[in-house]
Short mmCIF file of C-alpha atoms and ligand atoms in Angstrom, two decimals:
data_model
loop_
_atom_site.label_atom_id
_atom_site.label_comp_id
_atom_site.label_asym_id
_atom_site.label_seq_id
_atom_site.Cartn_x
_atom_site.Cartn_y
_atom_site.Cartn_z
CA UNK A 19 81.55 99.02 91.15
CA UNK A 20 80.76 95.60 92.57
CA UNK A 21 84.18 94.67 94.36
CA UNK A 22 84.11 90.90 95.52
CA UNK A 23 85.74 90.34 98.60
CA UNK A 24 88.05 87.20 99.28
CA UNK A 25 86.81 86.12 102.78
CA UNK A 26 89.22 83.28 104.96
CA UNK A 27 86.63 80.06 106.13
CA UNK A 28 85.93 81.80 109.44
CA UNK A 29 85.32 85.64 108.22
CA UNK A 30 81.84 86.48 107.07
CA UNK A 31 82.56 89.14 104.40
CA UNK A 32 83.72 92.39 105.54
CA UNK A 33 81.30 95.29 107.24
CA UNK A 34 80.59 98.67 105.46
CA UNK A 35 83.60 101.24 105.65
CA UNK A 36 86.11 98.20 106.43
CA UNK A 37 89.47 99.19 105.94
CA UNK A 38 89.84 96.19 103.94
CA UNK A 39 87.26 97.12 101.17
CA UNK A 40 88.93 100.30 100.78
CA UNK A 41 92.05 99.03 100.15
CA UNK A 42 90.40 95.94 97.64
CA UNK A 43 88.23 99.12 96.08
CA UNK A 44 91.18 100.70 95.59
CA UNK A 45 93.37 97.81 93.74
CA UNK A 46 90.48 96.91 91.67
CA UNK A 47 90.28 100.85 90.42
CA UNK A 48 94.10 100.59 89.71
CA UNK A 49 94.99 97.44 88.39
CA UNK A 50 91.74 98.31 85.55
CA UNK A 51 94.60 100.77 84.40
CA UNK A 52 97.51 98.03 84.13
CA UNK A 53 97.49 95.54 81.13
CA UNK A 54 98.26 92.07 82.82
CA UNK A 55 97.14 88.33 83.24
CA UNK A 56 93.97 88.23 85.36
CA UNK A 57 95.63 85.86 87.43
CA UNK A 58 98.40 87.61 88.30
CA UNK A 59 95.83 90.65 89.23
CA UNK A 60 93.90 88.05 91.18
CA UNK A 61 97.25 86.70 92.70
CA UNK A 62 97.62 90.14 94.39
CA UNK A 63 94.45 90.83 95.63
CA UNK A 64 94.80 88.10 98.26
CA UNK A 65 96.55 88.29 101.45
CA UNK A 66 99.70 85.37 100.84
CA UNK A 67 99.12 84.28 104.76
CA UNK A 68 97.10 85.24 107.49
CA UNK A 69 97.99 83.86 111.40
CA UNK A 70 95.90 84.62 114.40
CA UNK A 71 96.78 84.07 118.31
CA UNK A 72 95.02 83.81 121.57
CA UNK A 73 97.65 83.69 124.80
CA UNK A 74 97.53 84.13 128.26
CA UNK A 75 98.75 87.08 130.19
CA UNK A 76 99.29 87.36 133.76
CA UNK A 77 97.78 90.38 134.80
CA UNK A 78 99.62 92.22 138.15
CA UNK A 79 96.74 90.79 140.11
CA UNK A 80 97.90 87.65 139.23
CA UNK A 81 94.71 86.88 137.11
CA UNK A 82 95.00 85.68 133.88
CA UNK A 83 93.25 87.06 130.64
CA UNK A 84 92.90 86.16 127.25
CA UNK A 85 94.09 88.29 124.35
CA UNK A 86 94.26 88.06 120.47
CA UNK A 87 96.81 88.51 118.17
CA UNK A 88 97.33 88.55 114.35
CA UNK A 89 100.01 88.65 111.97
CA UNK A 90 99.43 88.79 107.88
CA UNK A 91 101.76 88.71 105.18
CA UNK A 92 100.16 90.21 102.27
CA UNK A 93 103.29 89.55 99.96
CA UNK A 94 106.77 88.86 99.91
CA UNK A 95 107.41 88.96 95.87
CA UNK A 96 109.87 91.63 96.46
CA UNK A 97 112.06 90.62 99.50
CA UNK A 98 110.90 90.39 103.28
CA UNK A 99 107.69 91.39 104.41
CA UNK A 100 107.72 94.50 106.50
CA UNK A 101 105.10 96.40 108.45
CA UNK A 102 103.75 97.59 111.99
CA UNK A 103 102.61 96.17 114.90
CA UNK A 104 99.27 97.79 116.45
CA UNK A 105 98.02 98.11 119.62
CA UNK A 106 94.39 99.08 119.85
CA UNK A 107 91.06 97.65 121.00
CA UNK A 108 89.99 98.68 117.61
CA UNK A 109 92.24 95.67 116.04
CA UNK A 110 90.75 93.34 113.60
CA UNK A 111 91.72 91.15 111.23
CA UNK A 112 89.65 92.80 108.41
CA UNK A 113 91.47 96.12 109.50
CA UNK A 114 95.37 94.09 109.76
CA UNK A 115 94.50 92.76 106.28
CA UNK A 116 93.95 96.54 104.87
CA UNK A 117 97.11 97.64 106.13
CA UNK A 118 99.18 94.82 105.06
CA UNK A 119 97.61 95.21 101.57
CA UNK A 120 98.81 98.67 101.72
CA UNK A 121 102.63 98.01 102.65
CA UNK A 122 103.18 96.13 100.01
CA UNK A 123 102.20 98.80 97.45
CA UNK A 124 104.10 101.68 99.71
CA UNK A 125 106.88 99.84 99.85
CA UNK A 126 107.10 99.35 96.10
CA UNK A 127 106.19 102.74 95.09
CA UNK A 128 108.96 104.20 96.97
CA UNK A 129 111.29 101.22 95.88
CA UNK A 130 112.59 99.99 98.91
CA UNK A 131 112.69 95.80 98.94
CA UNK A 132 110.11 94.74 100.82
CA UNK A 133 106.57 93.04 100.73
CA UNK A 134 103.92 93.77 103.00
CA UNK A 135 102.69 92.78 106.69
CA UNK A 136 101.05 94.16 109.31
CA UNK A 137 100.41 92.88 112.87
CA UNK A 138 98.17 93.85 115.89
CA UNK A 139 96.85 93.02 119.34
CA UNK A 140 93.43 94.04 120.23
CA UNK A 141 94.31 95.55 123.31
CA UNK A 142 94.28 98.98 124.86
CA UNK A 143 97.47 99.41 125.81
CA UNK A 144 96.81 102.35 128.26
CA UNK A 145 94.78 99.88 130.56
CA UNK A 146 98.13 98.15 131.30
CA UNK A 147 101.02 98.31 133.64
CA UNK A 148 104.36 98.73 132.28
CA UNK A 149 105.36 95.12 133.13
CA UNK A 150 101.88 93.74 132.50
CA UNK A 151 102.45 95.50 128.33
CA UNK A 152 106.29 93.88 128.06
CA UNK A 153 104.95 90.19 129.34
CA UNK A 154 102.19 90.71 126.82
CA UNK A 155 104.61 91.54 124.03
CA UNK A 156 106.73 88.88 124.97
CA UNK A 157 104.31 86.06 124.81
CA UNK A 158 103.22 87.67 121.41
CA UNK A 159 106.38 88.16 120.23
CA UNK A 160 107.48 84.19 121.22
CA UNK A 161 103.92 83.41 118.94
CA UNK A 162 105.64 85.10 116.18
CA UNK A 163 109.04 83.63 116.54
CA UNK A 164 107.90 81.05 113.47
CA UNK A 165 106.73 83.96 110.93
CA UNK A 166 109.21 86.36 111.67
CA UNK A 167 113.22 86.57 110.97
CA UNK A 168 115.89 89.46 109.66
CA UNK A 169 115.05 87.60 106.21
CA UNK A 170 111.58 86.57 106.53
CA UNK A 171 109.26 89.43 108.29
CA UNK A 172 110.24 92.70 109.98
CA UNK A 173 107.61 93.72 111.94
CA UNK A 174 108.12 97.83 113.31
CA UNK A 175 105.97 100.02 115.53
CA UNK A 176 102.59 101.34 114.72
CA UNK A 177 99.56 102.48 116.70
CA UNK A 178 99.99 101.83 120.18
CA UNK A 179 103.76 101.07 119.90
CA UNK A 180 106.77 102.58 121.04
CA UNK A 181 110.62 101.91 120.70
CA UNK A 182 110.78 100.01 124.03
CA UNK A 183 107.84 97.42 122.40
CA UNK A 184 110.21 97.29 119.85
CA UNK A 185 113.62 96.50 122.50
CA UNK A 186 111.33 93.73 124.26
CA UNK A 187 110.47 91.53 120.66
CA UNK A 188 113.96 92.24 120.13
CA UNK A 189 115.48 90.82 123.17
CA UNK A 190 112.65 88.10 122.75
CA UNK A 191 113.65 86.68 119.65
CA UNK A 192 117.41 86.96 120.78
CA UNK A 193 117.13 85.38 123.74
CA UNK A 194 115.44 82.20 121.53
CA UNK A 195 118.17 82.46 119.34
CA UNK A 196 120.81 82.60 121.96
CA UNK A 197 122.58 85.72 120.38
CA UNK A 198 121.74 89.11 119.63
CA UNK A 199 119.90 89.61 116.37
CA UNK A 200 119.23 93.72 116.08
CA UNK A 201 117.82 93.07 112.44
CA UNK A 202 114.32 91.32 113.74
CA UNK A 203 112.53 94.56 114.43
CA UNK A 204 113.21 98.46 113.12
CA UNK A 205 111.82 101.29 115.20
CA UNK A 206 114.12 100.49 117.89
CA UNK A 207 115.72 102.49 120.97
CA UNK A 208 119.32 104.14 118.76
CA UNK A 209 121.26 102.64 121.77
CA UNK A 210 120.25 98.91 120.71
CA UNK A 211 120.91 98.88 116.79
CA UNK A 212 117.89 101.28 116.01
CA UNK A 213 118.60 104.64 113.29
CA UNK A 214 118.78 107.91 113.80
CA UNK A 215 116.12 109.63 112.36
CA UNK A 216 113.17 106.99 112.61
CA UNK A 217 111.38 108.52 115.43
CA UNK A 218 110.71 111.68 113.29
CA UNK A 219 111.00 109.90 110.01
CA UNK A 220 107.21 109.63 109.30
CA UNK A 221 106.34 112.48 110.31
CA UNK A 222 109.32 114.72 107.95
CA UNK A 223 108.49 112.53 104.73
CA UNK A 224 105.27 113.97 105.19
CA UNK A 225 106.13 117.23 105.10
CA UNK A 226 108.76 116.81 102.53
CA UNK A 227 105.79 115.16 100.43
CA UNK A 228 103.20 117.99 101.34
CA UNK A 229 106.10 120.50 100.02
CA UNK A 230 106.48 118.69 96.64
CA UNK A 231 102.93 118.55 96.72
CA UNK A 232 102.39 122.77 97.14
CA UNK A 233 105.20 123.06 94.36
CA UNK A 234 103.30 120.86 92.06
CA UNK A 235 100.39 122.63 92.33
CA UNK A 236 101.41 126.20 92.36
CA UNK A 237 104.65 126.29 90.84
CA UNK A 238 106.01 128.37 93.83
CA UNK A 239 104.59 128.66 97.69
CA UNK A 240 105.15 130.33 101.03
CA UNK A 241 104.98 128.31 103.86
CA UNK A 242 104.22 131.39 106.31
CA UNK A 243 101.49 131.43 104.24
CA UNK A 244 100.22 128.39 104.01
CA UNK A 245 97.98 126.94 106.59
CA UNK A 246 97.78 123.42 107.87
CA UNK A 247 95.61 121.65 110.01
CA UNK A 248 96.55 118.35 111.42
CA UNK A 249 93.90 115.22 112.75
CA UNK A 250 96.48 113.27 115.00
CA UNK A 251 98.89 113.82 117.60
CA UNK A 252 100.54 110.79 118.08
CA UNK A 253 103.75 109.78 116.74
CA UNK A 254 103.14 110.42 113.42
CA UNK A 255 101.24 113.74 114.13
CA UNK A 256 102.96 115.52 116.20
CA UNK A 257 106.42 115.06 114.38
CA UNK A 258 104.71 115.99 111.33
CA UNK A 259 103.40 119.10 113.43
CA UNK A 260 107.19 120.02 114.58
CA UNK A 261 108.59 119.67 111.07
CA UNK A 262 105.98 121.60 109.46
CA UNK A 263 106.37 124.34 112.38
CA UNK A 264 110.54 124.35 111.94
CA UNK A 265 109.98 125.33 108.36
CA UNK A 266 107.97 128.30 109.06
CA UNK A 267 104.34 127.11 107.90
CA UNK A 268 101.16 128.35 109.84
CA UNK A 269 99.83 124.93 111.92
CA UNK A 270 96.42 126.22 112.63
CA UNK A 271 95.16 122.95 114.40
CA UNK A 272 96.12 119.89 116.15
CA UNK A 273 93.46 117.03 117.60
CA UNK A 274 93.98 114.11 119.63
CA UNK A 275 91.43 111.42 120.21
CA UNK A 276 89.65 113.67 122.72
CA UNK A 277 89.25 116.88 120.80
CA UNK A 278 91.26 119.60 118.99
CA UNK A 279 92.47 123.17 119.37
CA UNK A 280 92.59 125.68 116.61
CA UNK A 281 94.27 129.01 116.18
CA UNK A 282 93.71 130.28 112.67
CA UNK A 283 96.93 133.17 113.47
CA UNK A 284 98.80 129.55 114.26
CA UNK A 285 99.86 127.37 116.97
CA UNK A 286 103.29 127.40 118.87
CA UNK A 287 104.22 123.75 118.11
CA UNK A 288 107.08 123.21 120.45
CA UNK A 289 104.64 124.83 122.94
CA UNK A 290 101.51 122.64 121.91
CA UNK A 291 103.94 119.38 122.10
CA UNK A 292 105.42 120.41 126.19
CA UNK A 293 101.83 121.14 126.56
CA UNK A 294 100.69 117.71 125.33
CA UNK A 295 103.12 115.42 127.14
CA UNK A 296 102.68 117.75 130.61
CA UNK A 297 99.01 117.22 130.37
CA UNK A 298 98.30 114.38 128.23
CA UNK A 299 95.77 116.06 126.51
CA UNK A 300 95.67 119.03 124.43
CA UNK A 301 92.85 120.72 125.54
CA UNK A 302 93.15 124.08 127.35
CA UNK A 303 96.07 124.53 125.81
CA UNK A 304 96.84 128.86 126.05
CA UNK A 305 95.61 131.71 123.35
CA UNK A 306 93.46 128.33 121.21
CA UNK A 307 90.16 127.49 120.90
CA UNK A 308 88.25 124.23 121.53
CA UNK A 309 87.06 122.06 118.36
CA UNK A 310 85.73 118.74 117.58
CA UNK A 311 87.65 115.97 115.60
CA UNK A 312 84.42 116.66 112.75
CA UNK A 313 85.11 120.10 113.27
CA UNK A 314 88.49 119.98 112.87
CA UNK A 315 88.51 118.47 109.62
CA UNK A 316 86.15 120.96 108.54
CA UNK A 317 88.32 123.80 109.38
CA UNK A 318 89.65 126.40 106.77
CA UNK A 319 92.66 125.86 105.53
CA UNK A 320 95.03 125.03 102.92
CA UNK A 321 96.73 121.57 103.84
CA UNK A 322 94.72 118.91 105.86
CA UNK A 323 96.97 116.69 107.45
CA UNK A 324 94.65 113.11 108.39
CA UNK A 325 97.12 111.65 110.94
CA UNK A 326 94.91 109.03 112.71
CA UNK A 327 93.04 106.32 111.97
CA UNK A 328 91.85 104.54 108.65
CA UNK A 329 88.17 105.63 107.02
CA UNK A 330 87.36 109.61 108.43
CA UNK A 331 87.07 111.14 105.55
CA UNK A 332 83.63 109.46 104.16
CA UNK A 333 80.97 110.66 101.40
CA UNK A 334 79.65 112.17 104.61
CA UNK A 335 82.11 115.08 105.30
CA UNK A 336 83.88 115.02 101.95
CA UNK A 337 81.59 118.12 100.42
CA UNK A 338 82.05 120.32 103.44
CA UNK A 339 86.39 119.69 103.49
CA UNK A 340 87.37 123.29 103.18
CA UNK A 341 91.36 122.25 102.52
CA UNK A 342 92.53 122.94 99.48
CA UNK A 343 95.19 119.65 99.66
CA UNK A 344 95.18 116.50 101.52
CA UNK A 345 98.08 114.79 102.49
CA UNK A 346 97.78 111.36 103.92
CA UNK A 347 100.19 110.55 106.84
CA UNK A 348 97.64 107.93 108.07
CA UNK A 349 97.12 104.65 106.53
CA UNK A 350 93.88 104.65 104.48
CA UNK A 351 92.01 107.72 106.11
CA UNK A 352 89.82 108.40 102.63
CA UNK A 353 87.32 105.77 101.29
CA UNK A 354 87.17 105.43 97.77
CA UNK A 355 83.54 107.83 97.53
CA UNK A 356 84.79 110.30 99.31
CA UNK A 357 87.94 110.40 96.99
CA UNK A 358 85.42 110.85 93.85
CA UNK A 359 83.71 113.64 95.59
CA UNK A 360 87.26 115.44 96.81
CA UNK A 361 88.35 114.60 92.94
CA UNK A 362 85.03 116.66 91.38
CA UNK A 363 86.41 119.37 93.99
CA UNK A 364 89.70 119.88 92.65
CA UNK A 365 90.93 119.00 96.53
CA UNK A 366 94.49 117.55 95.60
CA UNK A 367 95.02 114.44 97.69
CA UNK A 368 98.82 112.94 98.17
CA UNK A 369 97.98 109.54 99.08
CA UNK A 370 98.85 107.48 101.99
CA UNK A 371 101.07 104.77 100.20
CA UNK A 372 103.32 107.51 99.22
CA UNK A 373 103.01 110.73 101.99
CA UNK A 374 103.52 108.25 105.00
CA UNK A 375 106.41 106.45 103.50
CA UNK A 376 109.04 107.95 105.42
CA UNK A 377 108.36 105.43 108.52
CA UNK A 378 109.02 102.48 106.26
CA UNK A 379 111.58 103.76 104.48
CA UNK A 380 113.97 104.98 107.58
CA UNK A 381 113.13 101.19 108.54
CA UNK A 382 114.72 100.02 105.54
CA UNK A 383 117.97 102.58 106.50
CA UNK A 384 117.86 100.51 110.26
CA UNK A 385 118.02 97.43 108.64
CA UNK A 386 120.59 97.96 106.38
CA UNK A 387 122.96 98.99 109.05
CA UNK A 388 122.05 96.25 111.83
CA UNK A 389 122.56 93.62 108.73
CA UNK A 390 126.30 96.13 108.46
CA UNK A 391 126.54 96.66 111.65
CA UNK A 392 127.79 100.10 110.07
CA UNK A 393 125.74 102.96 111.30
CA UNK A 394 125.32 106.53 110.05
CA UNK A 395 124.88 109.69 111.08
CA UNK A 396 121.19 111.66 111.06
CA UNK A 397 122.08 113.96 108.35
CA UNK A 398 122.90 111.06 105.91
CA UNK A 399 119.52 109.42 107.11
CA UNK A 400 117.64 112.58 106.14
CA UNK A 401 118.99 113.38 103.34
CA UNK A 402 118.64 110.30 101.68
CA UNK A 403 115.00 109.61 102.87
CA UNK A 404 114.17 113.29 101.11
CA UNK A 405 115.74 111.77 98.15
CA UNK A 406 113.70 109.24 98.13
CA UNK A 407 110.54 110.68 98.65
CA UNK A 408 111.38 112.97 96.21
CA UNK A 409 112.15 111.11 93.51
CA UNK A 410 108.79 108.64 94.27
CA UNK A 411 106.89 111.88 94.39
CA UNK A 412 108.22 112.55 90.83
CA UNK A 413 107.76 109.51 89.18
CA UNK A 414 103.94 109.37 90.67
CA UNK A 415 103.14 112.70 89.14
CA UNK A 416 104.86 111.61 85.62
CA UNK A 417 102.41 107.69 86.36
CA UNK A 418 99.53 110.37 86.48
CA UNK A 419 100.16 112.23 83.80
CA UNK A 420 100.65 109.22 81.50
CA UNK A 421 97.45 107.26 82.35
CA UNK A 422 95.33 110.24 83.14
CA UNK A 423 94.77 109.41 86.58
CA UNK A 424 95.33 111.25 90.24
CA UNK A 425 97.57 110.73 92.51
CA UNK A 426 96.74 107.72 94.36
CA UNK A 427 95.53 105.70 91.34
CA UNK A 428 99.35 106.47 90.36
CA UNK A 429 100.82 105.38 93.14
CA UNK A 430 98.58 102.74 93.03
CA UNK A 431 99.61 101.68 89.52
CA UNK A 432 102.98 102.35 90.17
CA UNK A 433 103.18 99.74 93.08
CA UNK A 434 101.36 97.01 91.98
CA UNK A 435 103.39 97.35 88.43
CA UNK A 436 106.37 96.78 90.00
CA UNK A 437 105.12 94.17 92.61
CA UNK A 438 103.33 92.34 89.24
CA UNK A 439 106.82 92.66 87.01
CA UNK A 440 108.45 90.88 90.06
CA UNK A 441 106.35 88.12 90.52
CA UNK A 442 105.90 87.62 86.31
CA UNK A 443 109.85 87.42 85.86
CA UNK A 444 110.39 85.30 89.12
CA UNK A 445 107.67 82.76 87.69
CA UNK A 446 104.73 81.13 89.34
CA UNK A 447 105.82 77.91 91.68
CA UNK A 448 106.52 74.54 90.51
N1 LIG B 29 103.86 101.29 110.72
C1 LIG B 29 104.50 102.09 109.74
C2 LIG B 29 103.68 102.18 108.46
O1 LIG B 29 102.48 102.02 108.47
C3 LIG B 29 105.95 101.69 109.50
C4 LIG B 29 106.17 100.26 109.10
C5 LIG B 29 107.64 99.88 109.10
O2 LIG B 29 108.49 100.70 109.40
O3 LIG B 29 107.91 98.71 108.82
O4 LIG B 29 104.20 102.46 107.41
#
């Protein structure tokens, strides 16, 4: 498939294994499915805006250094735009594109309404002082101040950021508007207008979606059976680990960026996670043994979880997966070959758009109550994030079913319906 690839005045068109020609590969495969107006399929393709930042930081030293920032709103057809924030060195624009692409269709397959933006700083944030990270997100959160509002664009954490990233754009944007406005940014600390619930909420809607997914596929299952083996140990990762744990399934393997450890009897999560924060790494951890993040993926077992970045599972590795079902909590971890060659396996994949919903979602639940100012309690949050998972999980398998398609081509099709219903009823400006 020749996929032509919409490129802004000063990109040169994206590298092999971009993020962003996974996630163009993708739409083009889905909306082949969907009887519409070529422009309207052409409307969607393209990113609606696209803002990028260099700013000063004082470093403790008292130097100053440069760093860059982007912001992209993919679309806002269906209310706000909503999406992380990411702090890597890895951050590009091609890459913030991809994932801003992507919230708009996971927000619309799981109904919640929102369009799609993502945001990032290429920057490690481990090479910086606590005060040295909050003026950095302050200055980038000031450059923002003109793209983002409670109405406008709600950005959230993502790679590299935590609740108190969130508190400081908060308090930014407040202290511009000369009142408090809680609404700006989900993913916050509970004790400042965040929900209960988010923290974990990634992590759980992936489990709840890998559970939907066994019963799909074998009618009936037993989690002390079933094995899973997780790529990831972050935020997403290690919730995902604890839930899975709680319920009684068999986590055989956990990795971080620096390696894995594997114990095909299973690993003592709560143990593995005191282990992890103790030590900061998970290796040496008691009664496991050592493996590779190309091992790890390679492992036996009968749920991989990909909980890291975009684009590791290629045409490279896809033959020698061993898991029997992949659920995606990362954003974009299989490129479109490898999902033909998993396919021609009978390797079930739930994708990303709809397995790592349950972030975006429990965003949705913080913004609703900041705009109340009415809060709720964490079993209300859970239970009506399972509902909604649920139910998305349900209508993806029927979206399958009807156009002869799997899973993420549904999901795909789903979003992008409902995204180009929107923007067909609501009209095309003047
Ligand atoms: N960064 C998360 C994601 O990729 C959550 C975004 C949000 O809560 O707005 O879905």
């Amino acid at each position: 498939m020749v996929v032509a690839i919409p490129t802004t005045p000063d990109q040169s068109p994206v590298q092999e294994l971009s993020a962003y020609k996974t996630a163009l590969a993708q739409y083009d495969r889905a909306v082949a499915h969907i009887d519409i107006d070529d422009g309207v399929k052409e409307f969607m393709r393209y990113p609606r805006r696209e803002f990028a930042v260099n700013f000063p930081v004082r470093r403790d030293d008292n130097s100053v250094e440069m760093f860059t920032g982007y912001r992209v709103h993919h679309s806002t057809v269906m209310g706000p735009s909503k999406g992380g924030l990411r702090y890597s060195s890895h951050v590009t624009l091609d890459e913030i594109r991809a994932l801003a692409m992507w919230m708009t269709w996971k927000c619309a397959v799981v109904n919640i309404p929102y369009g799609g933006a993502k945001g990032g700083v290429v920057v490690d944030p481990k090479s910086l002082s606590e005060r040295e990270l909050e003026r950095l997100t302050r200055r980038y959160a000031s450059e923002l101040i003109p793209l983002i509002s409670p109405h406008s664009d709600i950005p959230a954490p993502d790679m590299g950021t935590t609740p108190q990233v969130m508190a400081w754009i908060m308090d930014t944007y407040s202290m511009h508007a000369g009142y408090s406005v809680p609404a700006i940014v989900t993913g916050k600390p509970i004790h400042i207008g965040g929900s209960e619930g988010r923290i974990e909420a990634t992590g759980r809607g992936v489990v709840v979606a890998m559970a939907e997914a066994l019963r799909f596929k074998h009618g009936h299952f037993d989690a002390t059976e079933t094995s899973v083996v997780i790529q990831g140990f972050g935020n997403v990762g290690s919730n995902a680990a604890a839930h899975a744990h709680s319920l009684g399934f068999k986590v055989v393997a956990v990795s971080d960026v620096s390696g894995g450890i594997y114990n095909p009897d299973g690993l003592d999560i709560p143990e593995v996670r005191k282990y992890h924060a103790e030590n900061g790494a998970l290796e040496g951890f008691p009664n496991s043994q050592a493996v590779t993040n190309t091992e790890l993926l390679q492992l036996p077992c009968d749920v991989l979880i990909p909980a890291a970045l975009e684009n590791q599972i290629t045409a490279d590795n896809a033959p020698k997966i061993r898991a029997k079902m992949i659920v995606e909590a990362a954003n974009g971890p299989t490129v479109p070959e490898a999902d033909d060659i998993l396919n021609e396996r009978d390797v079930l994949i739930v994708p990303d758009i709809l397995a790592n919903a349950g972030g975006v979602i429990v965003s949705y639940f913080e913004w609703v109550q900041d705009l109340q100012a009415f809060f709720w309690d964490v079993d209300e949050v859970y239970r009506r994030l399972e509902r909604i998972m649920i139910d998305a999980f349900n209508a993806m398998v029927r979206t399958s079913e009807k156009y002869e398609v799997d899973l993420r081509m549904a999901a795909q099709i789903m979003g992008i319906r409902r995204v180009a219903d929107a923007m067909i009823t609501r009209g095309f400006y003047p």
